[in-house]
PDB file of C-alpha atoms in Angstrom:
ATOM      1  CA  LEU A1426     310.087  77.228 -21.910  1.00  0.00           C
ATOM      2  CA  ASN A1427     313.685  78.091 -22.671  1.00  0.00           C
ATOM      3  CA  ASN A1428     315.038  75.507 -25.121  1.00  0.00           C
ATOM      4  CA  THR A1429     318.581  76.880 -25.231  1.00  0.00           C
ATOM      5  CA  PRO A1430     321.101  73.975 -24.956  1.00  0.00           C
ATOM      6  CA  THR A1431     322.661  73.906 -21.478  1.00  0.00           C
ATOM      7  CA  LEU A1432     324.428  71.518 -19.066  1.00  0.00           C
ATOM      8  CA  LYS A1433     323.024  73.041 -15.916  1.00  0.00           C
ATOM      9  CA  HIS A1434     320.516  70.218 -15.572  1.00  0.00           C
ATOM     10  CA  TYR A1435     323.357  67.732 -15.221  1.00  0.00           C
ATOM     11  CA  VAL A1436     324.794  69.901 -12.464  1.00  0.00           C
ATOM     12  CA  THR A1437     321.418  70.038 -10.768  1.00  0.00           C
ATOM     13  CA  ALA A1438     320.936  66.287 -10.896  1.00  0.00           C
ATOM     14  CA  PHE A1439     324.511  65.051 -10.583  1.00  0.00           C
ATOM     15  CA  GLY A1440     326.515  67.897  -9.103  1.00  0.00           C
ATOM     16  CA  ILE A1441     329.695  67.076  -7.141  1.00  0.00           C
ATOM     17  CA  ASP A1442     331.376  69.468  -4.700  1.00  0.00           C
ATOM     18  CA  TRP A1443     334.750  69.219  -3.054  1.00  0.00           C
ATOM     19  CA  THR A1444     334.766  70.157   0.637  1.00  0.00           C
ATOM     20  CA  GLU A1445     337.281  69.964   3.432  1.00  0.00           C
ATOM     21  CA  HIS A1446     335.670  66.701   4.489  1.00  0.00           C
ATOM     22  CA  GLY A1447     335.909  65.086   1.006  1.00  0.00           C
ATOM     23  CA  ILE A1448     333.529  64.611  -1.882  1.00  0.00           C
ATOM     24  CA  LEU A1449     329.999  65.921  -1.456  1.00  0.00           C
ATOM     25  CA  TRP A1450     327.393  64.382  -3.766  1.00  0.00           C
ATOM     26  CA  SER A1451     325.313  67.529  -3.980  1.00  0.00           C
ATOM     27  CA  GLY A1452     323.136  66.557  -6.957  1.00  0.00           C
ATOM     28  CA  ARG A1453     319.513  65.797  -6.254  1.00  0.00           C
ATOM     29  CA  ALA A1454     319.469  62.546  -8.232  1.00  0.00           C
ATOM     30  CA  TRP A1455     322.444  60.791  -6.628  1.00  0.00           C
ATOM     31  CA  SER A1456     320.420  59.069  -3.911  1.00  0.00           C
ATOM     32  CA  SER A1457     317.981  57.371  -6.317  1.00  0.00           C
ATOM     33  CA  PHE A1458     320.812  56.672  -8.777  1.00  0.00           C
ATOM     34  CA  PHE A1459     322.941  54.823  -6.203  1.00  0.00           C
ATOM     35  CA  THR A1460     319.902  52.965  -4.884  1.00  0.00           C
ATOM     36  CA  THR A1461     318.902  51.852  -8.354  1.00  0.00           C
ATOM     37  CA  LEU A1462     322.397  50.603  -9.205  1.00  0.00           C
ATOM     38  CA  GLU A1463     322.656  48.758  -5.885  1.00  0.00           C
ATOM     39  CA  LEU A1464     319.327  46.996  -6.173  1.00  0.00           C
ATOM     40  CA  ALA A1465     319.828  46.155  -9.859  1.00  0.00           C
ATOM     41  CA  ALA A1466     323.317  44.737  -9.163  1.00  0.00           C
ATOM     42  CA  ILE A1467     321.906  42.546  -6.402  1.00  0.00           C
ATOM     43  CA  ALA A1468     318.879  41.371  -8.379  1.00  0.00           C
ATOM     44  CA  ALA A1469     320.645  40.567 -11.666  1.00  0.00           C
ATOM     45  CA  PRO A1470     322.780  37.610 -10.409  1.00  0.00           C
ATOM     46  CA  PHE A1471     319.820  36.136  -8.509  1.00  0.00           C
ATOM     47  CA  THR A1472     317.632  36.455 -11.602  1.00  0.00           C
ATOM     48  CA  ALA A1473     320.182  34.709 -13.783  1.00  0.00           C
ATOM     49  CA  ALA A1474     320.977  32.016 -11.242  1.00  0.00           C
ATOM     50  CA  ILE A1475     317.364  31.071 -10.410  1.00  0.00           C
ATOM     51  CA  GLY A1476     316.340  31.238 -14.072  1.00  0.00           C
ATOM     52  CA  LEU A1477     319.185  29.021 -15.300  1.00  0.00           C
ATOM     53  CA  ILE A1478     318.715  26.492 -12.486  1.00  0.00           C
ATOM     54  CA  THR A1479     315.027  26.285 -13.344  1.00  0.00           C
ATOM     55  CA  ALA A1480     315.897  25.844 -17.005  1.00  0.00           C
ATOM     56  CA  TYR A1481     318.294  23.032 -16.107  1.00  0.00           C
ATOM     57  CA  LEU A1482     315.582  21.248 -14.131  1.00  0.00           C
ATOM     58  CA  LEU A1483     313.097  21.619 -16.986  1.00  0.00           C
ATOM     59  CA  ASN A1484     315.550  20.444 -19.627  1.00  0.00           C
ATOM     60  CA  ARG A1485     317.472  17.737 -17.820  1.00  0.00           C
ATOM     61  CA  GLN A1486     315.030  16.323 -15.284  1.00  0.00           C
ATOM     62  CA  HIS A1487     311.729  14.504 -15.619  1.00  0.00           C
ATOM     63  CA  PHE A1488     309.073  14.809 -12.919  1.00  0.00           C
ATOM     64  CA  ILE A1489     305.339  14.845 -12.513  1.00  0.00           C
ATOM     65  CA  GLY A1490     303.748  18.216 -13.382  1.00  0.00           C
ATOM     66  CA  LYS A1491     306.722  19.415 -15.416  1.00  0.00           C
ATOM     67  CA  GLY A1492     304.478  21.099 -18.018  1.00  0.00           C
ATOM     68  CA  ALA A1493     302.412  22.849 -15.377  1.00  0.00           C
ATOM     69  CA  PHE A1494     305.568  24.029 -13.598  1.00  0.00           C
ATOM     70  CA  GLU A1495     306.969  25.503 -16.823  1.00  0.00           C
ATOM     71  CA  PHE A1496     303.671  27.246 -17.452  1.00  0.00           C
ATOM     72  CA  VAL A1497     303.659  28.779 -13.980  1.00  0.00           C
ATOM     73  CA  THR A1498     307.213  30.111 -14.417  1.00  0.00           C
ATOM     74  CA  MET A1499     306.021  32.066 -17.468  1.00  0.00           C
ATOM     75  CA  LEU A1500     303.003  33.663 -15.765  1.00  0.00           C
ATOM     76  CA  SER A1501     304.853  36.664 -14.330  1.00  0.00           C
ATOM     77  CA  PHE A1502     305.762  37.698 -17.886  1.00  0.00           C
ATOM     78  CA  ALA A1503     302.123  37.662 -18.969  1.00  0.00           C
ATOM     79  CA  ILE A1504     300.710  39.644 -15.999  1.00  0.00           C
ATOM     80  CA  PRO A1505     300.860  43.466 -16.335  1.00  0.00           C
ATOM     81  CA  GLY A1506     303.489  45.120 -14.158  1.00  0.00           C
ATOM     82  CA  THR A1507     300.938  47.294 -12.376  1.00  0.00           C
ATOM     83  CA  VAL A1508     299.034  44.216 -11.243  1.00  0.00           C
ATOM     84  CA  ILE A1509     302.261  42.627  -9.959  1.00  0.00           C
ATOM     85  CA  GLY A1510     303.138  45.761  -8.013  1.00  0.00           C
ATOM     86  CA  VAL A1511     299.703  45.934  -6.333  1.00  0.00           C
ATOM     87  CA  SER A1512     299.811  42.176  -5.645  1.00  0.00           C
ATOM     88  CA  TYR A1513     303.165  42.509  -3.855  1.00  0.00           C
ATOM     89  CA  ILE A1514     301.775  45.297  -1.661  1.00  0.00           C
ATOM     90  CA  VAL A1515     298.739  43.212  -0.747  1.00  0.00           C
ATOM     91  CA  ALA A1516     300.830  40.087  -0.081  1.00  0.00           C
ATOM     92  CA  PHE A1517     303.686  41.666   1.907  1.00  0.00           C
ATOM     93  CA  ASN A1518     301.973  44.538   3.744  1.00  0.00           C
ATOM     94  CA  VAL A1519     301.113  42.675   6.966  1.00  0.00           C
ATOM     95  CA  PRO A1520     303.129  40.592   9.457  1.00  0.00           C
ATOM     96  CA  PRO A1521     304.796  38.151   9.611  1.00  0.00           C
ATOM     97  CA  ILE A1522     306.233  39.002   6.175  1.00  0.00           C
ATOM     98  CA  GLU A1523     305.999  42.805   6.103  1.00  0.00           C
ATOM     99  CA  LEU A1524     308.267  43.984   3.303  1.00  0.00           C
ATOM    100  CA  THR A1525     306.450  47.019   1.910  1.00  0.00           C
ATOM    101  CA  GLY A1526     308.733  50.039   1.762  1.00  0.00           C
ATOM    102  CA  THR A1527     311.937  48.000   1.956  1.00  0.00           C
ATOM    103  CA  GLY A1528     314.596  47.289  -0.638  1.00  0.00           C
ATOM    104  CA  LEU A1529     313.993  43.548  -0.367  1.00  0.00           C
ATOM    105  CA  ILE A1530     310.542  43.727  -1.923  1.00  0.00           C
ATOM    106  CA  LEU A1531     312.017  45.582  -4.900  1.00  0.00           C
ATOM    107  CA  ILE A1532     314.694  42.893  -5.351  1.00  0.00           C
ATOM    108  CA  ILE A1533     312.101  40.122  -5.190  1.00  0.00           C
ATOM    109  CA  CYS A1534     309.955  41.935  -7.732  1.00  0.00           C
ATOM    110  CA  PHE A1535     312.921  42.345 -10.099  1.00  0.00           C
ATOM    111  CA  VAL A1536     313.921  38.688  -9.769  1.00  0.00           C
ATOM    112  CA  PHE A1537     310.547  37.068 -10.420  1.00  0.00           C
ATOM    113  CA  ARG A1538     309.456  39.677 -12.957  1.00  0.00           C
ATOM    114  CA  ASN A1539     312.527  39.122 -15.178  1.00  0.00           C
ATOM    115  CA  MET A1540     313.172  35.427 -14.484  1.00  0.00           C
ATOM    116  CA  PRO A1541     311.177  34.074 -17.495  1.00  0.00           C
ATOM    117  CA  VAL A1542     313.706  35.530 -19.917  1.00  0.00           C
ATOM    118  CA  SER A1543     316.551  33.758 -18.072  1.00  0.00           C
ATOM    119  CA  ILE A1544     314.587  30.504 -18.202  1.00  0.00           C
ATOM    120  CA  ARG A1545     313.970  30.767 -21.927  1.00  0.00           C
ATOM    121  CA  ALA A1546     317.607  31.695 -22.619  1.00  0.00           C
ATOM    122  CA  GLY A1547     318.729  28.736 -20.542  1.00  0.00           C
ATOM    123  CA  LEU A1548     316.360  26.322 -22.269  1.00  0.00           C
ATOM    124  CA  ALA A1549     317.448  27.502 -25.692  1.00  0.00           C
ATOM    125  CA  THR A1550     321.135  26.981 -24.837  1.00  0.00           C
ATOM    126  CA  LEU A1551     320.669  23.660 -23.043  1.00  0.00           C
ATOM    127  CA  SER A1552     318.707  22.245 -25.995  1.00  0.00           C
ATOM    128  CA  GLN A1553     321.904  22.661 -28.037  1.00  0.00           C
ATOM    129  CA  ILE A1554     324.071  20.823 -25.495  1.00  0.00           C
ATOM    130  CA  ASP A1555     323.973  17.070 -25.973  1.00  0.00           C
ATOM    131  CA  LYS A1556     323.040  15.093 -22.873  1.00  0.00           C
ATOM    132  CA  SER A1557     325.845  12.658 -23.605  1.00  0.00           C
ATOM    133  CA  LEU A1558     328.209  15.260 -22.105  1.00  0.00           C
ATOM    134  CA  ASP A1559     326.427  14.942 -18.794  1.00  0.00           C
ATOM    135  CA  GLU A1560     326.463  11.170 -19.002  1.00  0.00           C
ATOM    136  CA  CYS A1561     330.194  11.162 -19.831  1.00  0.00           C
ATOM    137  CA  SER A1562     330.945  13.325 -16.793  1.00  0.00           C
ATOM    138  CA  LEU A1563     328.905  11.060 -14.544  1.00  0.00           C
ATOM    139  CA  THR A1564     330.604   7.991 -16.017  1.00  0.00           C
ATOM    140  CA  LEU A1565     333.939   9.534 -14.989  1.00  0.00           C
ATOM    141  CA  ARG A1566     332.641   9.635 -11.402  1.00  0.00           C
ATOM    142  CA  HIS A1567     331.882  13.320 -11.215  1.00  0.00           C
ATOM    143  CA  GLY A1568     328.800  14.179  -9.229  1.00  0.00           C
ATOM    144  CA  SER A1569     325.890  16.221 -10.498  1.00  0.00           C
ATOM    145  CA  PHE A1570     327.211  19.418  -8.913  1.00  0.00           C
ATOM    146  CA  ALA A1571     330.687  18.973 -10.463  1.00  0.00           C
ATOM    147  CA  THR A1572     329.097  18.192 -13.830  1.00  0.00           C
ATOM    148  CA  LEU A1573     327.007  21.351 -13.597  1.00  0.00           C
ATOM    149  CA  CYS A1574     329.991  23.552 -12.644  1.00  0.00           C
ATOM    150  CA  ARG A1575     332.665  22.084 -14.941  1.00  0.00           C
ATOM    151  CA  VAL A1576     330.696  20.956 -17.974  1.00  0.00           C
ATOM    152  CA  ILE A1577     327.377  22.753 -18.241  1.00  0.00           C
ATOM    153  CA  LEU A1578     328.191  26.269 -16.939  1.00  0.00           C
ATOM    154  CA  PRO A1579     331.110  26.911 -19.351  1.00  0.00           C
ATOM    155  CA  LEU A1580     328.752  26.115 -22.222  1.00  0.00           C
ATOM    156  CA  LEU A1581     326.055  28.355 -20.797  1.00  0.00           C
ATOM    157  CA  ARG A1582     328.034  31.563 -21.170  1.00  0.00           C
ATOM    158  CA  PRO A1583     325.759  33.052 -23.865  1.00  0.00           C
ATOM    159  CA  ALA A1584     322.713  32.399 -21.705  1.00  0.00           C
ATOM    160  CA  ILE A1585     324.435  33.823 -18.620  1.00  0.00           C
ATOM    161  CA  ILE A1586     325.368  37.006 -20.464  1.00  0.00           C
ATOM    162  CA  ALA A1587     321.869  37.399 -21.878  1.00  0.00           C
ATOM    163  CA  SER A1588     320.274  36.804 -18.454  1.00  0.00           C
ATOM    164  CA  LEU A1589     322.548  39.193 -16.577  1.00  0.00           C
ATOM    165  CA  VAL A1590     322.251  41.983 -19.160  1.00  0.00           C
ATOM    166  CA  TYR A1591     318.496  41.707 -19.467  1.00  0.00           C
ATOM    167  CA  ALA A1592     317.955  41.466 -15.716  1.00  0.00           C
ATOM    168  CA  PHE A1593     320.199  44.459 -14.990  1.00  0.00           C
ATOM    169  CA  VAL A1594     318.762  46.696 -17.722  1.00  0.00           C
ATOM    170  CA  ARG A1595     315.174  45.807 -16.904  1.00  0.00           C
ATOM    171  CA  ALA A1596     315.750  46.415 -13.199  1.00  0.00           C
ATOM    172  CA  ILE A1597     317.021  49.923 -13.975  1.00  0.00           C
ATOM    173  CA  THR A1598     314.278  50.784 -16.502  1.00  0.00           C
ATOM    174  CA  SER A1599     311.307  49.090 -14.806  1.00  0.00           C
ATOM    175  CA  VAL A1600     308.423  51.461 -14.122  1.00  0.00           C
ATOM    176  CA  SER A1601     305.028  49.788 -13.928  1.00  0.00           C
ATOM    177  CA  ALA A1602     305.982  46.949 -11.569  1.00  0.00           C
ATOM    178  CA  VAL A1603     307.768  49.136  -9.040  1.00  0.00           C
ATOM    179  CA  ILE A1604     305.859  52.401  -9.175  1.00  0.00           C
ATOM    180  CA  PHE A1605     303.814  51.327  -6.111  1.00  0.00           C
ATOM    181  CA  LEU A1606     306.762  49.668  -4.303  1.00  0.00           C
ATOM    182  CA  VAL A1607     309.216  52.597  -4.095  1.00  0.00           C
ATOM    183  CA  SER A1608     309.505  54.599  -0.891  1.00  0.00           C
ATOM    184  CA  ALA A1609     311.330  57.720   0.308  1.00  0.00           C
ATOM    185  CA  GLN A1610     314.249  55.567   1.461  1.00  0.00           C
ATOM    186  CA  TYR A1611     314.313  53.317  -1.608  1.00  0.00           C
ATOM    187  CA  ASN A1612     313.422  55.552  -4.527  1.00  0.00           C
ATOM    188  CA  LEU A1613     314.381  54.336  -8.011  1.00  0.00           C
ATOM    189  CA  ALA A1614     315.602  56.236 -11.052  1.00  0.00           C
ATOM    190  CA  THR A1615     312.458  55.643 -13.080  1.00  0.00           C
ATOM    191  CA  ALA A1616     310.176  56.833 -10.311  1.00  0.00           C
ATOM    192  CA  TYR A1617     312.349  59.936  -9.904  1.00  0.00           C
ATOM    193  CA  ILE A1618     312.211  60.691 -13.626  1.00  0.00           C
ATOM    194  CA  VAL A1619     308.440  60.270 -13.679  1.00  0.00           C
ATOM    195  CA  GLY A1620     308.194  62.627 -10.723  1.00  0.00           C
ATOM    196  CA  ARG A1621     310.283  65.252 -12.525  1.00  0.00           C
ATOM    197  CA  VAL A1622     308.095  64.988 -15.637  1.00  0.00           C
ATOM    198  CA  GLU A1623     304.927  65.400 -13.550  1.00  0.00           C
ATOM    199  CA  VAL A1624     306.153  68.773 -12.317  1.00  0.00           C
ATOM    200  CA  SER A1625     307.333  69.793 -15.823  1.00  0.00           C
ATOM    201  CA  ASP A1626     311.021  69.569 -14.876  1.00  0.00           C
ATOM    202  CA  PHE A1627     311.907  68.051 -18.239  1.00  0.00           C
ATOM    203  CA  GLY A1628     315.508  69.196 -18.280  1.00  0.00           C
ATOM    204  CA  VAL A1629     316.478  67.157 -15.205  1.00  0.00           C
ATOM    205  CA  ALA A1630     314.398  64.198 -16.427  1.00  0.00           C
ATOM    206  CA  ILE A1631     316.174  64.149 -19.810  1.00  0.00           C
ATOM    207  CA  ALA A1632     319.576  64.590 -18.195  1.00  0.00           C
ATOM    208  CA  TYR A1633     318.894  61.701 -15.834  1.00  0.00           C
ATOM    209  CA  SER A1634     317.711  59.468 -18.731  1.00  0.00           C
ATOM    210  CA  SER A1635     320.859  60.146 -20.740  1.00  0.00           C
ATOM    211  CA  VAL A1636     323.036  59.255 -17.724  1.00  0.00           C
ATOM    212  CA  LEU A1637     321.109  55.965 -17.334  1.00  0.00           C
ATOM    213  CA  ILE A1638     321.732  55.130 -21.024  1.00  0.00           C
ATOM    214  CA  VAL A1639     325.489  55.590 -20.592  1.00  0.00           C
ATOM    215  CA  CYS A1640     325.446  53.660 -17.334  1.00  0.00           C
ATOM    216  CA  MET A1641     323.697  50.690 -18.879  1.00  0.00           C
ATOM    217  CA  MET A1642     326.093  50.643 -21.846  1.00  0.00           C
ATOM    218  CA  LEU A1643     329.033  50.520 -19.433  1.00  0.00           C
ATOM    219  CA  ALA A1644     327.360  47.772 -17.388  1.00  0.00           C
ATOM    220  CA  ILE A1645     326.754  45.635 -20.501  1.00  0.00           C
ATOM    221  CA  GLY A1646     330.436  45.998 -21.456  1.00  0.00           C
ATOM    222  CA  ILE A1647     331.575  45.037 -17.915  1.00  0.00           C
ATOM    223  CA  ILE A1648     329.312  41.993 -17.873  1.00  0.00           C
ATOM    224  CA  GLN A1649     330.604  40.917 -21.249  1.00  0.00           C
ATOM    225  CA  LEU A1650     334.215  41.241 -20.101  1.00  0.00           C
ATOM    226  CA  SER A1651     333.662  39.538 -16.724  1.00  0.00           C
ATOM    227  CA  VAL A1652     331.776  36.508 -18.107  1.00  0.00           C
ATOM    228  CA  GLY A1653     333.942  36.250 -21.189  1.00  0.00           C
ATOM    229  CA  GLU A1654     333.253  34.934 -24.646  1.00  0.00           C
ATOM    230  CA  GLN A1655     332.862  31.364 -25.694  1.00  0.00           C
ATOM    231  CA  ARG A1656     335.145  30.390 -28.585  1.00  0.00           C
ATOM    232  CA  ARG A1657     334.764  27.094 -30.392  1.00  0.00           C
ATOM    233  CA  ALA A1658     336.951  25.574 -33.028  1.00  0.00           C
ATOM    234  CA  ARG A1659     336.489  22.707 -35.399  1.00  0.00           C
ATOM    235  CA  ARG A1660     338.790  20.484 -37.349  1.00  0.00           C
ATOM    236  CA  GLY A1661     340.399  22.371 -40.153  1.00  0.00           C
ATOM    237  CA  GLY A1662     340.805  25.658 -38.349  1.00  0.00           C
ATOM    238  CA  PRO A1663     338.853  28.110 -36.176  1.00  0.00           C
ATOM    239  CA  ILE A1664     335.410  29.254 -37.091  1.00  0.00           C
ATOM    240  CA  PRO A1665     335.575  32.868 -38.413  1.00  0.00           C
TER     241      PRO A1665
END
């Protein structure tokens, strides 16, 4: 092995050429990189939305079997990722719901695999929001949907940020749950890196990993800026 520092592995994985027809993404890793970003960007909002809605139902509503429902929502976090991946193949490998080898099965896996964190973040935030705010909004003749959008959601910004960041990062770095679900058309970054390591192509694997780290840092910053920060003040001046 030649351990001399070099940047040629970045060129191999993420090379860009300029041709007469425009930009040519000549690097070998671009296809899996773009696929990973696309699927993660689609799955993250769904993960946050479904998780926070579930948390709202568990915190604000009372129904029969509430404890059992909350227990079921946590099961996907307790089951090993490899078992989940095999289960998805068995469940969605035959008609009428044949999803194996598609991007949709990866999105579904990301959503339900990472949803428990969104639920717990939502429950932790909702437990700090007094129910009298909901009742006040309803007293002023706002419906449940308007109350949710205009009262609850602005106060859920910390939970929204936590859910989006966790869902996006976990979708990019997930290995065990998706190792059996990737295909030639929908190959993910982690599966590509594992494949490079198996053939002892460590240079490309490390270069790809460093690019993913930078990409996730940028994504976290963009999510923080797009959702915004929640600032509260109290009598006597702002909280430092």
